[in-house]
Short mmCIF file of C-alpha atoms in Angstrom, two decimals:
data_model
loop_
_atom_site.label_atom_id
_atom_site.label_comp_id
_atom_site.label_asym_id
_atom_site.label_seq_id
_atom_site.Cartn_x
_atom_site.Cartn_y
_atom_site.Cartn_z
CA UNK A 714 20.78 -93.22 199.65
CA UNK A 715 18.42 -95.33 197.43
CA UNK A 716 20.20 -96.63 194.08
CA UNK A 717 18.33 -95.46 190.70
CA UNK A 718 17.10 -97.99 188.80
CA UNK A 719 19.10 -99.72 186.25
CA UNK A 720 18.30 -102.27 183.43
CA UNK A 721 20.76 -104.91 186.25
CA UNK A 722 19.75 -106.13 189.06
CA UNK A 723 21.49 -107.48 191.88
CA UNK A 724 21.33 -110.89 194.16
CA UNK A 725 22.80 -111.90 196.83
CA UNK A 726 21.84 -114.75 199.31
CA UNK A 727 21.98 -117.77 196.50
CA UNK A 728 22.47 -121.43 197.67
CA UNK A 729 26.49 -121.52 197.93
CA UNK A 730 26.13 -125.44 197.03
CA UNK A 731 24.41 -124.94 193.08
CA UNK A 732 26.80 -124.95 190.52
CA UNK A 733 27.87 -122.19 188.44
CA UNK A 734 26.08 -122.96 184.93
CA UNK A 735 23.03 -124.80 187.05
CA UNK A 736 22.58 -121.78 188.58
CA UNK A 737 22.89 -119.31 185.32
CA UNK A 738 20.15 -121.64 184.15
CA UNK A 739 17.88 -121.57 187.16
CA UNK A 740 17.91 -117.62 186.99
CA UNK A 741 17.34 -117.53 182.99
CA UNK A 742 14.52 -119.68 183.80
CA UNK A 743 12.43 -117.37 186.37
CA UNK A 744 13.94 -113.98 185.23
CA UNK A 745 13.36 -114.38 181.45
CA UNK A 746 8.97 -114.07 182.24
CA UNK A 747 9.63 -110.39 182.88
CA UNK A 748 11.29 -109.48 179.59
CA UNK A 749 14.36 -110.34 177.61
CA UNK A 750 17.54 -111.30 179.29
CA UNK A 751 21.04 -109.46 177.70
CA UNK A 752 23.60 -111.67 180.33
CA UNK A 753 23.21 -113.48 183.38
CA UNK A 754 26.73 -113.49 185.46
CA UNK A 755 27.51 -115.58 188.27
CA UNK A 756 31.30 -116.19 189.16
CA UNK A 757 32.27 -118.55 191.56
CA UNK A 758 35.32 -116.88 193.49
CA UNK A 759 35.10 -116.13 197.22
CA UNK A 760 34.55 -112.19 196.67
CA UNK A 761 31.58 -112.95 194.51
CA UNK A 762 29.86 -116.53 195.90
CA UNK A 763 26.24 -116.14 196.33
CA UNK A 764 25.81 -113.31 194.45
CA UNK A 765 24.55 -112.70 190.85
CA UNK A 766 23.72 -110.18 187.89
CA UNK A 767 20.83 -110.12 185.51
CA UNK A 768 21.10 -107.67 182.86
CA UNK A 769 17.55 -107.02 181.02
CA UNK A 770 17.34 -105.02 178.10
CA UNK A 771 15.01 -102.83 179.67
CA UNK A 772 14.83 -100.62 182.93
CA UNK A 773 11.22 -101.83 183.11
CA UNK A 774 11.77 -105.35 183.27
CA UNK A 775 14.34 -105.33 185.95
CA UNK A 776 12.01 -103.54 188.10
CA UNK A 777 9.14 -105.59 187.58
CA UNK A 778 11.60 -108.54 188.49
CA UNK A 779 12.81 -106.65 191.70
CA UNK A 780 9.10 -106.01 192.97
CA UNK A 781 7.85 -109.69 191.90
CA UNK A 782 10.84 -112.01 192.60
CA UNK A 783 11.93 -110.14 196.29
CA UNK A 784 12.40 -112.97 199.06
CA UNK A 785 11.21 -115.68 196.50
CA UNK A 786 12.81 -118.88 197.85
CA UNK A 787 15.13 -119.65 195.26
CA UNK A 788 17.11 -122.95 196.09
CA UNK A 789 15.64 -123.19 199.67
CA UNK A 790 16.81 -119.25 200.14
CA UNK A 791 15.29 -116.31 199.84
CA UNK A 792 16.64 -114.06 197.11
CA UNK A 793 18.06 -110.51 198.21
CA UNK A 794 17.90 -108.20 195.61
CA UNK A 795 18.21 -104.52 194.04
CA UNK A 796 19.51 -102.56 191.28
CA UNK A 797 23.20 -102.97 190.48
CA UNK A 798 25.19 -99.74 191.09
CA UNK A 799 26.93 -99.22 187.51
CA UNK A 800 25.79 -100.03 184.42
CA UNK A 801 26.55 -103.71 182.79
CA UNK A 802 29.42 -103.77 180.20
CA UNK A 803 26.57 -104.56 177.65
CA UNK A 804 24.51 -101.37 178.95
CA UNK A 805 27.50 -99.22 178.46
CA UNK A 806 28.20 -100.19 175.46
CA UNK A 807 24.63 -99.25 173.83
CA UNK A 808 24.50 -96.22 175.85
CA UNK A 809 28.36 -95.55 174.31
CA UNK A 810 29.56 -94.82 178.17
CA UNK A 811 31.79 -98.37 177.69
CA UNK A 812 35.71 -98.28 178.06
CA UNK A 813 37.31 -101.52 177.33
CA UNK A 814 39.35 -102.92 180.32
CA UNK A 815 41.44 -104.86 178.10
CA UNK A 816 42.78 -104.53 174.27
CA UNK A 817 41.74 -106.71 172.05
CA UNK A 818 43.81 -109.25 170.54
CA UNK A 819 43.96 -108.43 166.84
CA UNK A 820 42.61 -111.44 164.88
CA UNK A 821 45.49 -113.46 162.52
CA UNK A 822 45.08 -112.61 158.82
CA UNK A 823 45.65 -115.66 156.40
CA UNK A 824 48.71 -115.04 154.08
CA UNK A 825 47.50 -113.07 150.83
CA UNK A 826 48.33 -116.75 148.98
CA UNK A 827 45.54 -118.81 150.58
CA UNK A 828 43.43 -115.73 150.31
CA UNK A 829 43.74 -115.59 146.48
CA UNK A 830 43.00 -119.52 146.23
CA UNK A 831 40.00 -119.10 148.50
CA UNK A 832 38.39 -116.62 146.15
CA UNK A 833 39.53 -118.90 143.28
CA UNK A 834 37.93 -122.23 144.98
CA UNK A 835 34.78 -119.62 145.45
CA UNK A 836 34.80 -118.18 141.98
CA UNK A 837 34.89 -121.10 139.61
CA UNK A 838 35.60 -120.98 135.88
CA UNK A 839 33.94 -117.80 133.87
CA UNK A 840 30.73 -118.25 132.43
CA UNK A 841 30.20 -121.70 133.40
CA UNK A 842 27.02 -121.88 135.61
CA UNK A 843 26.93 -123.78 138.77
CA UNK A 844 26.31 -127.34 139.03
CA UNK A 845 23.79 -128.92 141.67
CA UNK A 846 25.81 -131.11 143.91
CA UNK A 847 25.57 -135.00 142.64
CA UNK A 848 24.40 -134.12 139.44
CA UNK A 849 26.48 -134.40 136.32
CA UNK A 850 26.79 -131.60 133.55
CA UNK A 851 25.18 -131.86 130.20
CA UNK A 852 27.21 -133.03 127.57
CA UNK A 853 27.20 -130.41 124.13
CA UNK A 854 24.52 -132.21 121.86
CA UNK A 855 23.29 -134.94 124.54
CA UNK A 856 19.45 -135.99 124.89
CA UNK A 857 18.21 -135.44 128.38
CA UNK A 858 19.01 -138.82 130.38
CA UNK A 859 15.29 -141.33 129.63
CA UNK A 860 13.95 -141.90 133.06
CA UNK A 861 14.26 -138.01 134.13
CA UNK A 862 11.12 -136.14 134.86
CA UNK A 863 10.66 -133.30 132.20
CA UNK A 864 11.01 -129.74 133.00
CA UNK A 865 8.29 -127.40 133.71
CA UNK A 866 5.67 -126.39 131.11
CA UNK A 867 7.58 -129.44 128.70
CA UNK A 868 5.40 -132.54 127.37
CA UNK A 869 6.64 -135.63 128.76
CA UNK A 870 8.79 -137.76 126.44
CA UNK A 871 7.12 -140.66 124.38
CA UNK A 872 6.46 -143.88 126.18
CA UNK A 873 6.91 -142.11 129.85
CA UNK A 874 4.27 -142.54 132.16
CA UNK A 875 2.94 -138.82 133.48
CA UNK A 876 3.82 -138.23 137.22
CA UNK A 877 1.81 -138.67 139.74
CA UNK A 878 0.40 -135.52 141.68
CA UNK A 879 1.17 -135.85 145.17
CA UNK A 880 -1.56 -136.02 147.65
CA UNK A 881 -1.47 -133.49 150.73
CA UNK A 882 -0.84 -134.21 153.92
CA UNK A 883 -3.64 -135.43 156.38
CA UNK A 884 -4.49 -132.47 158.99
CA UNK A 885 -3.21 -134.15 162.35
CA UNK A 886 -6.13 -134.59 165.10
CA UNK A 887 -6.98 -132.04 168.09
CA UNK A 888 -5.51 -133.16 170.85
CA UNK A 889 -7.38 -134.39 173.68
CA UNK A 890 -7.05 -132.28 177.26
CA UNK A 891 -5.34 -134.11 180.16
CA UNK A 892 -4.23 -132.56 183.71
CA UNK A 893 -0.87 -133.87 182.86
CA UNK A 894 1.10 -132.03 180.77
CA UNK A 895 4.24 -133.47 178.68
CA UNK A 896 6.94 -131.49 177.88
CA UNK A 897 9.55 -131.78 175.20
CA UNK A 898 13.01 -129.90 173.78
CA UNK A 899 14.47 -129.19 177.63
CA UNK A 900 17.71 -128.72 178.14
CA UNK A 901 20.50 -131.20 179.57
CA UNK A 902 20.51 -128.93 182.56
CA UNK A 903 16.91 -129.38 183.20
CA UNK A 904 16.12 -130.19 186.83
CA UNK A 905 13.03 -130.48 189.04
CA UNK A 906 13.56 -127.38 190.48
CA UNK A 907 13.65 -125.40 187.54
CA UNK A 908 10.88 -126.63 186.17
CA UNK A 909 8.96 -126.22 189.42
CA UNK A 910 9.87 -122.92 189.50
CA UNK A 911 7.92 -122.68 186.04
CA UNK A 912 5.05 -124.26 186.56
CA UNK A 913 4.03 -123.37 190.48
CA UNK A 914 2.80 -119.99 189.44
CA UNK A 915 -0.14 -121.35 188.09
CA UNK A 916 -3.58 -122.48 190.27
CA UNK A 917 -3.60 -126.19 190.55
CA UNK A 918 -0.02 -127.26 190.15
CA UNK A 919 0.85 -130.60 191.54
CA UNK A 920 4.00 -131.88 191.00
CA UNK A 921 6.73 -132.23 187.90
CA UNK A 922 7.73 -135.97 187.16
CA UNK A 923 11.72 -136.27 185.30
CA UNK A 924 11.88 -139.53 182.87
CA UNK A 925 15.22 -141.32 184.06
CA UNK A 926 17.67 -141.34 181.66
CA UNK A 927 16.12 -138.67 179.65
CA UNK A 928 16.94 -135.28 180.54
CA UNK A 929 14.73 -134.07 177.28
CA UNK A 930 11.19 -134.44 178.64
CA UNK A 931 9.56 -134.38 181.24
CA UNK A 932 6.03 -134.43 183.08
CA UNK A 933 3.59 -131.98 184.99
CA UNK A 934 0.68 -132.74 186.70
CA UNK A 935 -1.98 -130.19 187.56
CA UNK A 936 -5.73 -131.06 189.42
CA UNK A 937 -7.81 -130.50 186.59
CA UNK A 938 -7.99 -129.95 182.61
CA UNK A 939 -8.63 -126.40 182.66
CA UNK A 940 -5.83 -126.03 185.01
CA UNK A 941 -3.13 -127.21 182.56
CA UNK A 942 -4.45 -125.59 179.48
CA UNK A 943 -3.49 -122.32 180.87
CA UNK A 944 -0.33 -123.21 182.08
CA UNK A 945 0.12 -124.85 178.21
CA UNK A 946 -1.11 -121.70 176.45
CA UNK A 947 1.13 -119.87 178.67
CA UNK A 948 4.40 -121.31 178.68
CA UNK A 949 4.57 -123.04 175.28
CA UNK A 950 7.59 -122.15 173.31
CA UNK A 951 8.82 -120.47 176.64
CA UNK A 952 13.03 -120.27 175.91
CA UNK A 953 14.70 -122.37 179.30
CA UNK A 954 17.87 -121.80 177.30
CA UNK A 955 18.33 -119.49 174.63
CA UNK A 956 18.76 -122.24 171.91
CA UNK A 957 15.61 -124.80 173.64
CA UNK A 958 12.44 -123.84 173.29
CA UNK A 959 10.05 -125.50 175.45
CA UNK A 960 7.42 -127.76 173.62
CA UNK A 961 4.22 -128.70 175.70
CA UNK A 962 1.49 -131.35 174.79
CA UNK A 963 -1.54 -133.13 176.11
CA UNK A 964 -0.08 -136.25 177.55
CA UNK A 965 -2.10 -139.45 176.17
CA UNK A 966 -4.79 -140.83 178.11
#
């Protein structure tokens, strides 16, 4: 009996020997290209060792992940994969089919005294409006302070010299193409293999080159100009990790 599709899908067959959050990474990596990624889950126990869950937000994405990614060698094994069974927690929960396994822990209110003097702390005094941080408040009667710009749409003050309109910034160069690309704002958990796994979909790929010491950046070669511009237009700003967002330049001839 075939399994309906589902917005999960199933692997089995993973490399044993990667490590748990290596290995969360690794599937983030070549799963997110087919549409956006809810949960990745990958325990480590014996029952569940070389297996995996991806949870897309969308029924369409999984499949287009099953039919695309099917026997790609993933770690030097082929992947085994198909729609998960059940629904994901997170599935059940926006269809409103979830029942909680567990009860929650209720969370510790603070006592209604520190409550009172947090709203106090927030509140201030009445009628007295805020102060910017590091600046002192006007004294009843006082001057403004000599030396101090003057406010909008008021003259300046006798003897002070008018201020100088800033000058805008110089529009930075176009950047010169280069077969090798350089990429910036990767993870700690970067590897070779990751970013191979990136990159090797596109005509011309060569080889990715990791700066020792700096797990931040990296570089890819392809054979020719045209080559890495479309792997740059492609994959620029392309999330590894939810929080990094990959940066890609021309490397400097």
């Amino acid at each position: 009996m075939d399994i309906r599709p589902n917005n999960t899908i199933y692997i089995n067959n993973l490399n044993e020997k990667v490590k748990k959050e290596e290995l969360k990474k690794s599937l983030y990596a070549i799963f997110s290209q087919f549409g956006q990624i809810l949960d990745i889950i990958a325990l480590k126990t014996l029952k569940m060792r070389g297996q995996a869950f991806v949870i897309f937000k969308e029924i369409s994405s999984a499949t287009n992940a099953l039919r695309s990614m099917q026997g790609f060698p993933f770690y030097d094994k082929p992947m085994r994969i198909q729609y998960s069974k059940t629904d994901s927690d997170v599935i059940a929960k926006v269809k409103g089919t979830y029942v909680p396994r567990e009860k929650k822990v209720p969370e510790k209110r603070k006592a209604p005294a520190e409550e009172a003097k947090g709203k106090k702390n927030k509140a201030g005094a009445p009628g007295v409006p805020p102060i910017m941080p590091g600046m002192m408040p006007p004294m009843p009667g006082m001057p403004p302070m000599p030396g101090m710009p003057p406010m909008p749409g008021m003259p300046p003050m006798p003897g002070m010299p008018p201020i100088a309109a800033v000058a805008p910034p110089s529009q930075p160069l176009p950047e010169q193409p280069n077969n090798i690309l350089f990429l910036t704002n990767l993870p700690e958990e970067t590897n070779e293999m990751m970013l191979s796994m990136l990159f090797t979909q596109f005509d011309g790929y060569k080889e990715v080159r990791l700066v020792p010491g700096r797990h931040d950046i990296a570089f890819v070669e392809f054979e020719t100009d045209s080559q890495s511009s479309l792997a740059k237009g492609s994959l620029q700003g392309f999330k590894i990790t939810p929080t990094n967002a990959m940066k890609i330049s021309f490397a400097k001839k």
